[in-house]
Amino acid sequence: MPLTRLRNIGIAAHIDAGKTTVTERILFFTGTTRKIGEVHDGQATMDFMKQEQERGITIASAAISCAWNGYQINLIDTPGHVDFTVEVERSLRVIDGLIAVFCAVGGVEPQSETVWNQADRYKVPRIAFINKMDRIGAEFSDVVSQMNQYLDAHAVPFHIPIGVEENFIGIIDVITRKAFIFKEFERIETAIPEEYLQATEEARAKITETIAEFDDQVMDLFLEDKEVPDELLKKAARKATLKLMITPVFCGAAYKNKGIQLLLDAVTDYLPSPVDVGAVVGTDVDDREKTHTRCPSHKAPFSALAFKLIHDPFVGQQTFVRVYSGVLKSGMALLNSTKGKMERTGRILRIYAKDREEITEAGPGEIVALIGMKFTKTGDTLCDPEQPLHLESILIPPTVIELSVKPRSRKDREKLGEALHKLAGEDPSFNVHYNEETEETVMSGMGELHLEILVDRLKEEFKVEVDVGAPSVAFRETITTEVEHEYRHAKQTGGKGQFAQTALRLEPNGGNGYEFVDRIRGGAIPNEFIPSVNKGIVKTMEEGILGGYPVVDVRVVLVDGKYHPVDSSDMAFQTCASICFKEAFRKAMPILLEPVMKVEVNSPDDYIGDVVANLNRRRGKVESMRRHRKGSQKVVAFVPLMEMFGYATQLRNISSGRANYSMDFFRYMPLPGGIQDEVLKKAAEKKRMEKEQ
């Protein structure tokens, strides 16, 4: 199949906008599935994880291939819940176009904005689908206005709904001036009802006027007041969509099978092929200032990005990759340029949700799963060993919430380690570490639901029984002032002793993580021991100093030191650097940092005062309030995560269940002094009790 007939698209939206239902209908109408699966009865094809079926939400992005009118569509259904934002992030990194789904009643919801901003970051062309047009309170034009007002989407309606709410029976395609009525699984072309003729002409004139700005041919016809042919208008609209100048808006009611065929036509008409996206740009492996381009061609050197890992009980680990250039064949030797290691491809699979088809090769633009990858993780580049490059990786936000788990038996302990290793490999937004003092395994993730699902998977998938602690906030430690400190480590215990001396300068490094600078002159410390100093510091930073929380945003300069030709060793310098760093850290006015969340609440006007007062009580800072829909407002506030536990229940009580909210990580900020003392006191008390046990 020619590359121009390939579409790599994602479907993304706020939770409950109907993304998975839209996907199910796409699979049905393209003949990929013979039976329609529903989210509410746990039978959705794309929600095949047990946890997704039980909760009626999408957790993991699922990939599937289908065909429509001679086009191959690789489709990725992504989660709407903010705890799984990394799933959306990594999908957006590899798709070429996006269907943004909006609820005709809810309109632009908080998570819609998050997804839209993510798509903006990767410059993904998109079309919008306003779903649930059959619901009470559905407002097509209102949602289009919200898209322009809140997302700056340049939204242009390409559809006009015939009827609304329970009377929604069909759709008018504005460009072709065709009307369609939907009955069961049929779409019937019909004449445009008389009362919609004027609205159709006005909408077409609006499209023509908007498109004329980006196309000279259309502009000439528009200025001469001449009819613009359908094909020319479509071609110009496609060009404007690909350049992110406009967002064509379509409508329907997926659950009632209305508008899906027209949406599929829109995917092939307006969303890009790999050829439209053009060459991908990567950096040189040795010199990050130098760039290399790879065209979507079979003849170009091979390059691909791994964007997802799944552990499949039947075939083992599946590594999902997007091929950008060249041809991938079974048994081919590849370079993982991120890790600097060679890989050999085993089997290549084209995925149909939980079903799979083995293929012998995959070309540019393809999204496939590989079996047999040993080192490759999310965000790694796979390329031709003779012509290596690095492709842009995937942004992974920091974890903000922790949970301790303890295996119930010795047998479960071994299984737990193995299971957590697999889960951490699949999900880059999930970290795990072992606390030797407390003998607890600490899981950290993006939110309460995220960790709840992972614990559930441990029990269901890996059959590991664990006792779970209460969720806690993932604090961080840092310094606020510059300090220089020297430490001499000398031990003599019969035979070979231990000797090392280091002088370190610690500087605040706000927002830039950890940085190690070697300023040793004249061989005061031999070169082979410099990495030992860094190693000792890194280990200490992971364990924490104030309250056992990881240390971040510190620049450490190794300014001087001494060594002994016999007694100096790797371990001596690690120990010396660790103690030197601890002592310097305590002198550098250390503080705790807490994760602060961006909280967006949609509430009816009647409860807005109580909502704001409640956020203020939680140490929240209200950034803005604006009209959301008729009779409701949207509040945006920044609130510390430690104050947000139990918020869902309280918001339900305040608003009689009528308000909803979404929460997204914003950044780490200093913890107020009084609260810091309290947190450290609790941490010390917990340590003391654990030692006594």
XYZ file of C-alpha atoms in Angstrom:
693
model
C 0.000 0.000 0.000
C 1.416 3.456 -0.895
C 2.464 5.590 2.093
C -0.021 8.289 1.077
C -2.814 5.837 1.967
C -1.590 5.237 5.514
C -2.984 7.104 8.539
C -1.470 6.872 12.028
C -4.051 8.485 14.265
C -4.877 8.740 17.934
C -8.174 9.342 19.694
C -7.939 11.486 22.809
C -10.317 13.416 25.055
C -11.549 14.134 28.569
C -12.703 11.090 30.532
C -16.289 10.047 29.612
C -16.385 11.969 26.307
C -16.875 8.617 24.552
C -13.448 7.940 22.988
C -13.580 4.168 23.398
C -17.161 4.004 22.067
C -16.049 6.016 18.999
C -13.171 3.550 18.527
C -15.487 0.530 18.868
C -17.767 1.939 16.141
C -14.778 2.643 13.884
C -13.692 -0.998 14.262
C -17.221 -2.197 13.514
C -17.783 -0.018 10.444
C -14.330 -0.851 9.006
C -15.135 -4.558 9.389
C -12.313 -5.164 11.903
C -14.819 -6.500 14.435
C -18.143 -8.180 13.707
C -19.641 -7.392 17.084
C -19.854 -4.035 18.807
C -18.277 -4.052 22.264
C -19.634 -1.626 24.859
C -17.696 0.131 27.619
C -20.542 -0.100 30.151
C -20.797 -3.891 29.952
C -17.005 -4.381 29.959
C -16.910 -5.768 26.409
C -15.002 -3.008 24.594
C -12.374 -4.425 22.202
C -9.813 -1.768 23.077
C -10.387 -1.989 26.848
C -9.193 -5.569 27.174
C -7.451 -5.253 30.568
C -9.568 -6.598 33.444
C -9.116 -3.311 35.361
C -10.446 -1.332 32.362
C -13.501 -3.553 32.033
C -14.349 -3.307 35.742
C -14.028 0.483 35.897
C -15.355 1.322 32.424
C -12.320 3.510 31.679
C -9.289 3.262 29.393
C -5.996 2.799 31.265
C -3.480 1.716 28.640
C -3.365 3.078 25.121
C -4.213 0.246 22.724
C -3.077 0.027 19.103
C -5.113 -1.501 16.292
C -5.053 -1.563 12.489
C -8.147 -1.255 10.282
C -8.983 -0.382 6.657
C -11.414 2.157 5.127
C -11.987 2.865 1.419
C -8.522 1.651 0.411
C -6.708 3.356 3.303
C -4.939 1.611 6.218
C -5.632 3.287 9.547
C -3.408 2.545 12.552
C -5.464 3.696 15.494
C -4.428 4.345 19.092
C -7.156 4.771 21.738
C -5.746 6.710 24.712
C -6.909 7.151 28.338
C -8.811 10.264 29.452
C -7.908 10.076 33.151
C -5.102 12.441 34.149
C -3.301 9.712 36.168
C -2.482 8.053 32.836
C -1.291 11.206 31.077
C 1.978 9.455 30.097
C -0.066 7.036 27.955
C -1.402 10.032 26.002
C 2.054 11.650 25.883
C 3.773 8.620 24.360
C 0.953 8.029 21.885
C 1.062 11.650 20.689
C 4.808 11.304 20.179
C 4.319 8.653 17.468
C 0.991 9.455 15.762
C 0.617 11.772 12.761
C -2.940 13.020 13.350
C -5.491 13.168 16.157
C -9.257 12.930 16.583
C -10.107 15.092 19.600
C -13.456 13.929 20.978
C -15.697 16.348 22.899
C -18.963 15.660 24.686
C -21.780 17.794 23.222
C -23.025 18.406 26.788
C -19.756 18.741 28.759
C -17.921 20.726 26.075
C -14.290 21.645 26.723
C -13.483 19.885 30.003
C -10.263 20.292 32.056
C -8.594 17.186 30.642
C -9.561 18.256 27.084
C -7.220 21.225 27.580
C -4.396 19.018 28.884
C -4.654 16.727 25.846
C -4.905 19.698 23.473
C -1.751 21.270 24.960
C 0.082 17.939 24.648
C -0.928 17.773 20.961
C 0.270 21.374 20.521
C 3.661 20.422 21.983
C 4.124 17.710 19.329
C 2.459 19.862 16.610
C -0.073 17.127 15.778
C -2.749 18.121 13.186
C -6.221 17.320 14.483
C -9.910 17.160 13.691
C -12.643 17.395 16.329
C -15.614 15.095 16.797
C -18.464 16.391 18.955
C -20.012 13.220 20.335
C -23.267 12.510 22.232
C -25.369 14.862 20.079
C -28.420 12.794 21.146
C -28.010 13.674 24.841
C -30.196 16.176 26.712
C -28.357 19.515 26.840
C -26.304 18.879 23.667
C -25.115 22.162 22.098
C -23.023 21.842 18.914
C -22.305 25.534 18.296
C -21.644 26.114 21.996
C -18.861 23.490 22.013
C -17.329 25.011 18.838
C -17.287 28.432 20.585
C -15.631 26.901 23.670
C -12.973 25.283 21.478
C -12.100 28.674 20.019
C -12.328 30.513 23.328
C -10.399 28.111 25.581
C -8.192 26.113 23.209
C -7.548 28.728 20.508
C -8.433 25.884 18.135
C -9.515 27.865 15.021
C -12.461 25.431 14.986
C -14.543 25.444 11.797
C -17.785 23.355 11.614
C -17.750 21.010 8.589
C -21.017 19.404 9.777
C -24.453 20.678 10.731
C -26.532 18.384 12.978
C -30.095 17.639 11.831
C -32.157 17.842 14.989
C -30.786 17.872 18.507
C -31.039 15.789 21.716
C -33.519 12.918 21.236
C -34.495 14.386 17.814
C -30.920 14.130 16.460
C -31.437 12.019 13.333
C -28.752 13.025 10.849
C -25.892 15.216 9.653
C -25.303 17.638 6.793
C -21.827 17.534 5.197
C -21.312 21.245 4.536
C -18.618 21.003 1.820
C -20.437 18.462 -0.372
C -23.898 19.814 0.584
C -25.124 16.281 1.261
C -27.469 15.232 4.056
C -27.391 11.812 5.759
C -30.005 10.180 7.970
C -28.868 7.307 10.239
C -31.024 4.256 10.972
C -29.503 1.403 13.003
C -26.258 0.673 11.085
C -27.306 2.365 7.839
C -26.579 5.862 6.573
C -29.091 7.051 4.013
C -28.278 9.994 1.742
C -31.181 12.407 1.465
C -32.016 15.949 0.377
C -31.080 18.723 2.807
C -34.239 19.647 4.771
C -35.531 23.039 3.664
C -35.124 24.640 7.095
C -31.366 23.852 6.985
C -30.624 25.164 3.473
C -29.714 28.692 4.560
C -27.576 27.470 7.504
C -25.712 25.104 5.142
C -24.913 27.895 2.675
C -23.783 30.199 5.505
C -21.549 27.462 6.964
C -20.023 26.727 3.526
C -19.379 30.439 2.955
C -17.674 30.566 6.380
C -15.411 27.593 5.461
C -14.589 29.201 2.086
C -13.774 32.556 3.718
C -11.543 30.909 6.334
C -9.746 28.650 3.839
C -9.257 31.539 1.373
C -6.680 33.011 3.773
C -4.436 29.965 3.212
C -5.040 29.205 -0.492
C -4.655 31.631 -3.420
C -6.932 29.663 -5.778
C -9.781 29.661 -3.264
C -9.089 33.342 -2.493
C -9.436 34.306 -6.186
C -12.769 32.468 -6.559
C -14.001 33.889 -3.216
C -13.170 37.487 -4.204
C -14.850 37.011 -7.587
C -17.889 35.590 -5.751
C -17.638 32.364 -7.752
C -18.536 28.840 -6.650
C -15.541 26.925 -5.195
C -15.570 23.258 -6.371
C -15.888 20.653 -3.583
C -12.558 18.965 -4.383
C -10.606 22.241 -4.390
C -12.193 23.287 -1.088
C -11.360 19.874 0.457
C -7.773 20.040 -0.804
C -7.291 23.542 0.605
C -8.960 22.574 3.896
C -6.604 19.586 4.168
C -3.597 21.850 3.623
C -4.800 24.273 6.331
C -5.471 21.391 8.763
C -1.991 19.918 8.250
C -0.426 23.327 8.939
C -2.485 23.586 12.192
C -4.271 26.671 10.801
C -7.762 25.221 11.336
C -9.494 22.381 13.183
C -12.376 20.904 11.126
C -15.277 19.993 13.442
C -17.592 17.004 12.867
C -20.439 15.617 14.955
C -22.367 12.457 15.752
C -23.603 10.074 18.429
C -21.228 7.082 18.501
C -23.347 4.988 20.857
C -26.283 5.281 18.410
C -23.998 4.588 15.369
C -24.494 8.075 13.949
C -21.745 9.924 12.092
C -18.946 7.327 12.281
C -18.670 6.669 8.522
C -18.446 10.429 7.921
C -15.748 10.684 10.612
C -13.755 7.931 8.839
C -14.076 9.877 5.574
C -12.748 12.938 7.425
C -9.741 10.947 8.729
C -8.732 10.002 5.182
C -9.599 13.448 3.754
C -7.994 15.770 6.308
C -5.461 13.954 8.524
C -1.846 13.468 7.370
C -0.049 10.458 5.948
C 3.615 9.842 6.897
C 4.517 11.548 3.600
C 2.665 14.731 4.668
C 4.472 14.739 8.017
C 7.764 14.473 6.139
C 11.243 13.753 7.430
C 11.862 13.113 11.114
C 14.812 14.990 12.653
C 17.228 13.278 15.044
C 20.484 14.293 16.691
C 23.950 12.850 16.181
C 24.931 10.173 18.709
C 28.295 11.835 19.467
C 27.454 15.508 18.903
C 23.990 16.635 20.078
C 24.369 19.943 18.185
C 24.454 18.071 14.856
C 21.176 16.827 13.340
C 20.226 14.079 10.871
C 16.986 13.760 8.926
C 15.245 10.548 7.941
C 12.661 10.622 5.143
C 9.659 8.232 5.260
C 11.160 6.079 2.524
C 11.912 2.353 2.162
C 15.373 3.277 0.824
C 16.412 5.492 3.765
C 18.494 4.086 6.674
C 16.292 2.377 9.271
C 15.030 4.422 12.252
C 12.219 3.771 14.745
C 11.092 4.896 18.195
C 9.953 2.494 20.911
C 6.956 4.092 22.616
C 5.368 1.351 24.708
C 6.071 -1.978 26.398
C 3.409 -4.551 27.230
C 3.922 -7.882 28.972
C 1.708 -10.401 27.192
C 1.211 -13.728 29.017
C 1.159 -15.615 25.679
C 4.050 -14.112 23.709
C 6.116 -12.392 26.434
C 7.207 -8.777 26.233
C 5.895 -6.780 23.284
C 7.813 -3.612 22.365
C 5.646 -1.232 20.313
C 7.620 0.791 17.767
C 6.826 3.420 15.194
C 8.981 2.981 12.088
C 10.032 6.347 10.629
C 12.328 5.248 7.789
C 13.753 2.153 6.136
C 12.455 -1.395 6.400
C 12.332 -3.551 9.543
C 12.754 -7.294 8.948
C 12.635 -10.325 11.268
C 16.081 -11.313 12.568
C 17.582 -7.910 11.673
C 20.461 -6.494 13.788
C 19.624 -3.023 15.141
C 21.387 -0.480 17.324
C 19.579 0.881 20.379
C 21.357 4.256 20.213
C 19.837 5.400 23.536
C 21.450 2.513 25.431
C 24.399 2.015 23.058
C 23.541 -1.697 22.745
C 22.822 -4.007 19.827
C 19.398 -5.679 19.528
C 18.129 -8.398 17.204
C 14.485 -8.363 16.145
C 12.558 -11.560 16.772
C 8.978 -11.724 15.543
C 7.158 -8.691 14.138
C 3.451 -8.448 14.940
C 0.683 -6.237 13.603
C -1.717 -5.758 16.490
C -5.523 -5.849 16.391
C -6.125 -4.897 20.090
C -5.714 -8.271 21.857
C -5.334 -10.253 18.612
C -2.151 -10.261 16.532
C -0.910 -11.141 13.050
C 2.722 -12.091 12.397
C 4.389 -10.227 9.505
C 7.898 -10.567 8.039
C 8.640 -6.863 7.530
C 7.361 -3.372 8.303
C 8.009 -0.189 6.346
C 7.980 3.551 7.125
C 4.921 4.827 8.972
C 4.025 1.389 10.366
C 3.220 0.835 14.049
C 4.114 -2.726 15.045
C 5.046 -4.786 18.103
C 8.400 -6.569 18.355
C 9.051 -9.742 20.335
C 12.517 -10.494 21.708
C 13.876 -7.011 22.548
C 16.308 -7.288 25.491
C 17.302 -3.704 26.370
C 14.758 -1.460 24.648
C 12.457 0.651 26.834
C 9.954 3.471 26.246
C 11.548 6.437 24.457
C 14.528 4.477 23.056
C 15.672 4.924 19.452
C 16.299 1.865 17.260
C 18.364 2.503 14.136
C 20.753 1.252 11.485
C 24.095 0.455 13.271
C 25.996 1.984 10.316
C 24.092 5.289 10.433
C 23.061 5.908 14.061
C 20.992 8.816 15.400
C 18.903 9.787 18.430
C 15.203 10.590 17.951
C 13.489 12.971 20.389
C 12.435 10.956 23.427
C 9.187 11.157 25.422
C 8.536 13.637 28.238
C 7.940 11.771 31.520
C 6.584 13.926 34.380
C 7.894 13.241 37.926
C 6.009 10.882 40.248
C 4.083 12.592 43.058
C 2.513 9.907 45.223
C 3.899 6.875 47.066
C 2.547 3.626 48.432
C 4.363 0.982 50.466
C 3.708 -2.697 49.737
C 4.830 -5.754 51.692
C 4.602 -9.332 50.388
C 2.537 -11.607 52.624
C 4.897 -14.583 52.393
C 8.503 -15.416 51.480
C 7.241 -17.041 48.257
C 5.458 -13.788 47.326
C 8.632 -11.738 47.946
C 10.443 -13.197 44.914
C 7.341 -12.941 42.733
C 6.837 -9.303 43.817
C 10.316 -8.228 42.663
C 9.817 -9.853 39.277
C 6.302 -8.407 38.810
C 7.347 -4.866 39.779
C 10.311 -5.052 37.399
C 7.912 -5.925 34.545
C 5.418 -3.174 35.498
C 8.189 -0.538 35.756
C 9.441 -1.635 32.318
C 5.956 -1.149 30.828
C 5.183 2.163 32.533
C 7.860 4.896 32.668
C 5.681 7.003 35.024
C 5.921 4.283 37.690
C 9.011 3.950 39.912
C 9.854 1.457 42.588
C 12.560 1.308 45.285
C 13.313 -0.866 48.286
C 13.715 0.723 51.732
C 16.261 -1.466 53.530
C 15.586 0.075 56.953
C 11.849 -0.616 56.902
C 12.077 -3.674 54.615
C 9.268 -2.121 52.555
C 8.943 -1.805 48.827
C 7.857 1.736 47.909
C 5.887 2.291 44.689
C 5.575 5.819 43.314
C 3.262 7.003 40.546
C 1.089 9.778 39.085
C -1.957 9.531 41.358
C -4.089 7.388 43.647
C -5.929 5.642 40.782
C -2.631 4.926 39.002
C -1.212 3.087 42.038
C -4.543 1.409 42.814
C -4.587 -0.123 39.309
C -0.965 -1.297 39.641
C -1.677 -2.998 43.001
C -4.737 -4.608 41.392
C -2.563 -5.890 38.534
C -0.067 -7.360 41.022
C -2.885 -9.422 42.540
C -4.803 -10.334 39.374
C -2.123 -10.678 36.705
C 0.928 -11.742 38.697
C -0.897 -13.525 41.560
C 1.153 -11.717 44.248
C -0.581 -11.095 47.590
C 0.587 -7.841 49.207
C -0.318 -5.684 52.208
C -0.685 -2.073 51.111
C 0.130 1.014 53.210
C -1.692 4.347 53.011
C -0.812 6.611 50.046
C 1.700 9.316 50.950
C 3.102 12.370 49.214
C 6.451 12.024 47.439
C 8.375 14.936 48.997
C 11.820 16.015 47.767
C 14.788 17.605 49.571
C 16.969 20.435 48.268
C 19.260 23.282 49.431
C 18.780 27.056 49.410
C 22.323 28.392 49.785
C 25.840 27.722 48.502
C 28.242 25.872 50.819
C 31.794 24.512 50.604
C 32.862 21.603 52.802
C 35.852 19.274 53.156
C 35.968 15.813 54.694
C 38.815 13.386 55.295
C 38.003 9.684 55.530
C 40.802 7.630 57.102
C 40.503 4.183 58.688
C 43.332 1.890 59.707
C 42.313 -1.655 60.624
C 45.383 -3.887 60.344
C 46.585 -4.452 56.795
C 45.261 -2.201 54.042
C 43.411 0.875 55.340
C 40.919 3.274 53.791
C 41.864 6.805 52.806
C 40.118 9.511 50.803
C 39.668 13.271 51.095
C 37.165 15.401 49.167
C 36.269 19.077 49.095
C 32.809 19.742 47.656
C 30.931 22.917 46.800
C 27.105 22.561 46.838
C 25.042 25.099 44.891
C 21.231 25.369 44.477
C 20.297 24.259 40.942
C 16.580 25.240 40.812
C 14.585 23.057 38.428
C 17.665 21.655 36.664
C 18.086 18.424 38.628
C 21.459 17.077 39.756
C 24.696 18.196 38.152
C 28.213 16.974 38.965
C 31.233 19.099 37.955
C 34.835 17.893 38.212
C 37.268 20.758 38.930
C 40.222 18.637 40.122
C 43.576 19.986 38.941
C 47.055 18.439 38.983
C 45.859 14.904 39.763
C 44.865 15.661 43.398
C 42.408 12.774 42.931
C 43.310 10.242 40.198
C 40.848 10.060 37.272
C 39.724 6.523 38.120
C 38.304 7.718 41.488
C 36.262 10.688 40.121
C 33.288 8.436 39.147
C 33.469 6.924 42.692
C 32.897 10.403 44.174
C 29.879 10.921 41.905
C 28.555 7.429 42.756
C 28.759 8.102 46.515
C 26.872 11.396 46.121
C 24.128 9.903 43.879
C 23.495 7.023 46.321
C 23.195 9.477 49.239
C 20.825 11.715 47.255
C 18.519 8.749 46.537
C 18.332 7.866 50.252
C 17.754 11.469 51.384
C 19.193 13.303 54.377
C 16.508 15.395 56.097
C 13.667 12.871 56.177
C 14.685 10.099 53.793
C 13.253 11.845 50.684
C 15.260 12.000 47.419
C 17.489 15.081 47.005
C 16.955 17.133 43.827
C 18.172 20.329 42.124
C 21.717 20.416 43.511
C 24.911 21.258 41.606
C 27.955 19.606 43.180
C 31.440 20.849 42.286
C 34.377 18.646 43.263
C 37.008 21.335 43.956
C 39.845 19.476 45.687
C 40.908 16.256 47.409
C 43.723 13.945 48.372
C 44.495 10.280 47.931
C 46.913 7.623 49.223
C 48.702 5.376 46.704
C 47.952 2.235 48.766
C 44.929 2.925 50.978
C 42.707 4.806 48.487
C 40.014 2.757 46.732
C 36.695 3.058 44.949
C 34.820 2.301 48.199
C 36.926 4.767 50.247
C 36.066 7.627 47.852
C 32.374 6.620 47.699
C 32.160 6.647 51.518
C 34.128 9.903 51.815
C 32.001 11.706 49.178
C 28.785 10.438 50.803
C 29.697 11.763 54.286
C 31.105 15.013 52.846
C 27.881 15.587 50.868
C 25.671 14.863 53.920
C 27.571 17.293 56.147
C 27.622 20.010 53.462
C 23.905 19.470 52.725
C 22.972 20.064 56.387
C 24.911 23.370 56.373
C 23.285 24.556 53.093
C 19.920 25.496 54.708
C 18.042 22.449 53.376
C 14.279 22.494 52.803
C 11.560 20.059 51.736
C 9.746 20.466 48.411
C 6.153 19.307 47.920
C 4.300 18.483 44.689
C 1.772 21.192 43.810
C -1.092 20.256 41.503
C -3.036 22.287 38.969
C -6.662 21.636 39.946
C -9.548 22.521 37.609
C -13.092 22.389 38.968
C -16.289 22.718 36.927
C -19.144 23.692 39.223
C -22.696 25.070 38.923
C -22.936 28.760 39.955
C -24.849 27.854 43.138
C -21.841 26.107 44.699
C -18.957 28.199 43.393
C -18.471 30.124 46.675
C -18.200 26.899 48.695
C -15.816 25.355 46.116
C -13.429 28.349 46.253
C -13.577 28.534 50.078
C -12.750 24.821 50.270
C -9.767 25.210 47.922
C -8.486 28.137 50.033
C -8.703 25.979 53.170
C -6.512 23.438 51.398
C -3.734 26.050 50.930
C -4.879 26.497 47.335
C -4.186 29.625 45.276
C -7.032 30.358 42.855
C -5.535 31.472 39.548
C -8.689 32.105 37.517
C -12.455 31.737 37.349
C -14.415 31.833 34.144
C -17.816 31.062 32.727
C -17.776 27.436 31.515
C -21.303 26.848 30.284
C -24.608 28.521 30.968
C -25.098 28.287 34.738
C -21.648 26.871 35.518
C -18.128 28.132 36.090
C -14.601 26.765 35.901
C -12.091 27.418 38.690
C -8.355 26.896 38.136
C -6.235 26.677 41.295
C -2.821 25.446 42.418
C -3.089 23.196 45.476
C -0.464 21.102 47.325
C -1.047 17.381 46.720
C -0.931 16.597 50.470
C -4.094 18.701 50.880
C -5.972 16.911 48.090
C -6.532 13.510 49.726
C -10.262 12.902 50.093
C -11.143 15.857 47.856
C -13.396 13.855 45.513
C -15.762 12.933 48.374
C -15.806 16.443 49.799
C -16.477 18.055 46.400
C -19.367 15.641 45.899
C -20.834 16.671 49.259
C -20.356 20.419 48.664
C -21.996 20.347 45.224
C -24.603 17.607 45.709
C -22.616 15.550 43.213
C -22.896 18.149 40.426
C -19.294 19.445 40.272
C -16.340 17.584 38.774
C -12.600 18.184 38.800
C -9.306 17.125 37.270
C -5.841 17.347 38.781
C -2.495 17.534 36.997
C 1.071 17.834 38.327
C 2.276 21.461 38.155
C 5.678 21.593 39.905
C 7.564 21.025 43.136
C 7.508 24.033 45.509
C 8.990 24.732 48.995
C 6.967 23.393 51.923
C 6.050 26.089 54.513
C 8.309 25.956 57.634
C 5.675 24.854 60.184
C 4.366 22.072 57.969
C 7.934 20.978 57.144
C 8.710 20.523 60.859
C 5.546 18.431 61.232
C 6.405 16.237 58.194
C 9.982 15.660 59.415
C 8.741 14.878 62.934
C 6.357 12.236 61.530
C 9.133 10.787 59.340
C 11.481 10.516 62.357
C 8.716 8.941 64.474
C 7.971 6.388 61.721
C 11.681 5.506 61.524
C 11.922 5.096 65.305
C 8.885 2.797 65.449
C 10.195 0.681 62.585
C 13.562 0.253 64.334
C 11.821 -0.860 67.533
C 9.870 -3.481 65.583
